[in-house]
Tab-separated table of C-alpha atoms in Angstrom:
chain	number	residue	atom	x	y	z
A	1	UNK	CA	25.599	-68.826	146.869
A	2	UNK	CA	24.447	-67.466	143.468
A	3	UNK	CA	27.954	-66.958	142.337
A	4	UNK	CA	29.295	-70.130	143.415
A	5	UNK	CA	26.417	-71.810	141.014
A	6	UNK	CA	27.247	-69.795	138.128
A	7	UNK	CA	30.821	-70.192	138.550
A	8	UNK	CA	30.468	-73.794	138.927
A	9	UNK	CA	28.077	-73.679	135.715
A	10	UNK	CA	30.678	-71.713	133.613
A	11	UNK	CA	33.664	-74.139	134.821
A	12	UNK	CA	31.508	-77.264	133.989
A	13	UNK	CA	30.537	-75.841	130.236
A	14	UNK	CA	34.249	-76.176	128.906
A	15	UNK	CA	34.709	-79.812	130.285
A	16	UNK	CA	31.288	-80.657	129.184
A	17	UNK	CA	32.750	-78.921	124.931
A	18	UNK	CA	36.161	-80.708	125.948
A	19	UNK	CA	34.691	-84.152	126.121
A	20	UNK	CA	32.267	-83.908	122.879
A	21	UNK	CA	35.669	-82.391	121.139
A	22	UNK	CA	37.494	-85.384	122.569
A	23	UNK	CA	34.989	-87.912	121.415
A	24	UNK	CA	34.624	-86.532	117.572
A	25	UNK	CA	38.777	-86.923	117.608
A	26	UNK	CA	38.825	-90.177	118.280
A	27	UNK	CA	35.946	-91.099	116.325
A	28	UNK	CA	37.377	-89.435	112.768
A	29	UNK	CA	40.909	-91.078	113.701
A	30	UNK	CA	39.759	-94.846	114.568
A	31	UNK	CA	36.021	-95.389	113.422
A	32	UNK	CA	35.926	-92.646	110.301
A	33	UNK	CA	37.783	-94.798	108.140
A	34	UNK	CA	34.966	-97.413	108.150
A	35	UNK	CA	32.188	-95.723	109.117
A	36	UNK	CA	32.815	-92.461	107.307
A	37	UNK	CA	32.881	-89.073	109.301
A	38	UNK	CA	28.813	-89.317	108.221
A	39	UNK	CA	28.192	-92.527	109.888
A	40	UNK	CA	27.438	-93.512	106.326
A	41	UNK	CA	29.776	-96.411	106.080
A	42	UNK	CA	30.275	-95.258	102.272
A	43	UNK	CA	34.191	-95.620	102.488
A	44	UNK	CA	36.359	-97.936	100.262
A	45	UNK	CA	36.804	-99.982	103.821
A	46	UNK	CA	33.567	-99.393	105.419
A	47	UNK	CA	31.953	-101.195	102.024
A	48	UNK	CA	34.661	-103.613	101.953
A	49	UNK	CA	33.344	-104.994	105.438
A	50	UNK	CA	29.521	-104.407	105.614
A	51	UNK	CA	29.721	-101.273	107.707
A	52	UNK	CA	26.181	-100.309	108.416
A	53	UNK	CA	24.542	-96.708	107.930
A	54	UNK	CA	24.397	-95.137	110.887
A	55	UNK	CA	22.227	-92.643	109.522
A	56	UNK	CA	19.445	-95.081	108.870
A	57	UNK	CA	16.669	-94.703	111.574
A	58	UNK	CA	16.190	-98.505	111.588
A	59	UNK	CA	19.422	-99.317	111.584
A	60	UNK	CA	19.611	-97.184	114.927
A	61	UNK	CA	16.747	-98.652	116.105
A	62	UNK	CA	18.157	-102.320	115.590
A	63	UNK	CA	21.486	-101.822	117.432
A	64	UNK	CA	21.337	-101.671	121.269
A	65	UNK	CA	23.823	-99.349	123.044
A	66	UNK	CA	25.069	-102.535	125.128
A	67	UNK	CA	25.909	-104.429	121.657
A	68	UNK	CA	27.398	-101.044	120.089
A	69	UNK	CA	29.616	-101.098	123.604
A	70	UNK	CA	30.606	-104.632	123.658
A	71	UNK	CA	31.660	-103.810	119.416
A	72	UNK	CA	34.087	-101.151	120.349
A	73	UNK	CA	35.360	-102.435	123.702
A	74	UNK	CA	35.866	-106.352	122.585
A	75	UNK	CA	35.757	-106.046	118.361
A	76	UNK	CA	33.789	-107.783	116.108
A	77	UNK	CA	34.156	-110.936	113.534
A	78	UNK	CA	32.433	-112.319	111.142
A	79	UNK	CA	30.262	-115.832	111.468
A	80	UNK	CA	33.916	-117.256	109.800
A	81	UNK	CA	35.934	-115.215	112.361
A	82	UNK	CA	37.292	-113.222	110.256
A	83	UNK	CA	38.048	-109.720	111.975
A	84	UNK	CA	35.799	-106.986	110.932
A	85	UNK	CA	36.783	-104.626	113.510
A	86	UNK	CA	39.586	-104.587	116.288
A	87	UNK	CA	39.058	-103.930	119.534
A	88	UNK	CA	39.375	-100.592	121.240
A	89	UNK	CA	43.056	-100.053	122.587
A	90	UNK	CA	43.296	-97.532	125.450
A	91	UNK	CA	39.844	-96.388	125.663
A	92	UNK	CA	37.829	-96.541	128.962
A	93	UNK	CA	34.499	-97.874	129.090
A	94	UNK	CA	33.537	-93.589	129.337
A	95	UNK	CA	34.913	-93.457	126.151
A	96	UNK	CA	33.302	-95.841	124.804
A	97	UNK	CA	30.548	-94.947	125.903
A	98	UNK	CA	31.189	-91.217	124.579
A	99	UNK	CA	31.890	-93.203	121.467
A	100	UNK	CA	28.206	-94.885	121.718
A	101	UNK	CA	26.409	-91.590	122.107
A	102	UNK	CA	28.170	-89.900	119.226
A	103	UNK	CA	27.106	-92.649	116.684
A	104	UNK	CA	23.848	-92.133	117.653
A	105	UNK	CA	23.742	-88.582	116.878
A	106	UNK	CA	24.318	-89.700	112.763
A	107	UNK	CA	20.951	-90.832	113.104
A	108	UNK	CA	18.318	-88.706	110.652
């Protein structure tokens, strides 16, 4: 039984890596751009549209994971409706999610 649990432990680690791996690859190809790779939001595009710094404690502490989610998954405008960002294309909501998580993580 002790063997099955560690076996089952040392499977799960490299799925666990796989996913975090998976997550930081699709955030530096669609959200780096904006938001920087340091959640900074320093870019040329990320000042361009307000992107916020994600490294700020209170701007972390302002934005609610369900609001972050409904961002990614359905986009966001501006009060004019102007497009600030698209909406995810072929990500699930465990993505997004994943997505969610790993912004938070810029936090200092």
């Amino acid at each position: 039984m002790k063997k099955l649990i560690a076996l089952i432990a040392v499977l799960a680690i490299p799925a666990i890596s796989a996913t975090a791996a998976d997550v930081k690859a699709t955030y530096d190809k669609d959200c780096a751009k904006c938001h920087g790779a340091d959640g900074k939001g320093g870019t040329k595009m990320g000042q361009k549209l307000g992107a916020k710094d994600y490294t700020d404690a209170k701007v972390q502490a302002d934005l609610k994971d369900d609001a972050a989610f409904k961002a990614i998954k359905e986009g966001l405008k501006d009060q004019d409706g102007k497009v600030l960002m698209k909406p995810a294309e072929g990500m699930s909501d465990e993505d997004i999610k994943g997505l969610v998580a790993y912004m938070r993580k810029f936090k200092k």
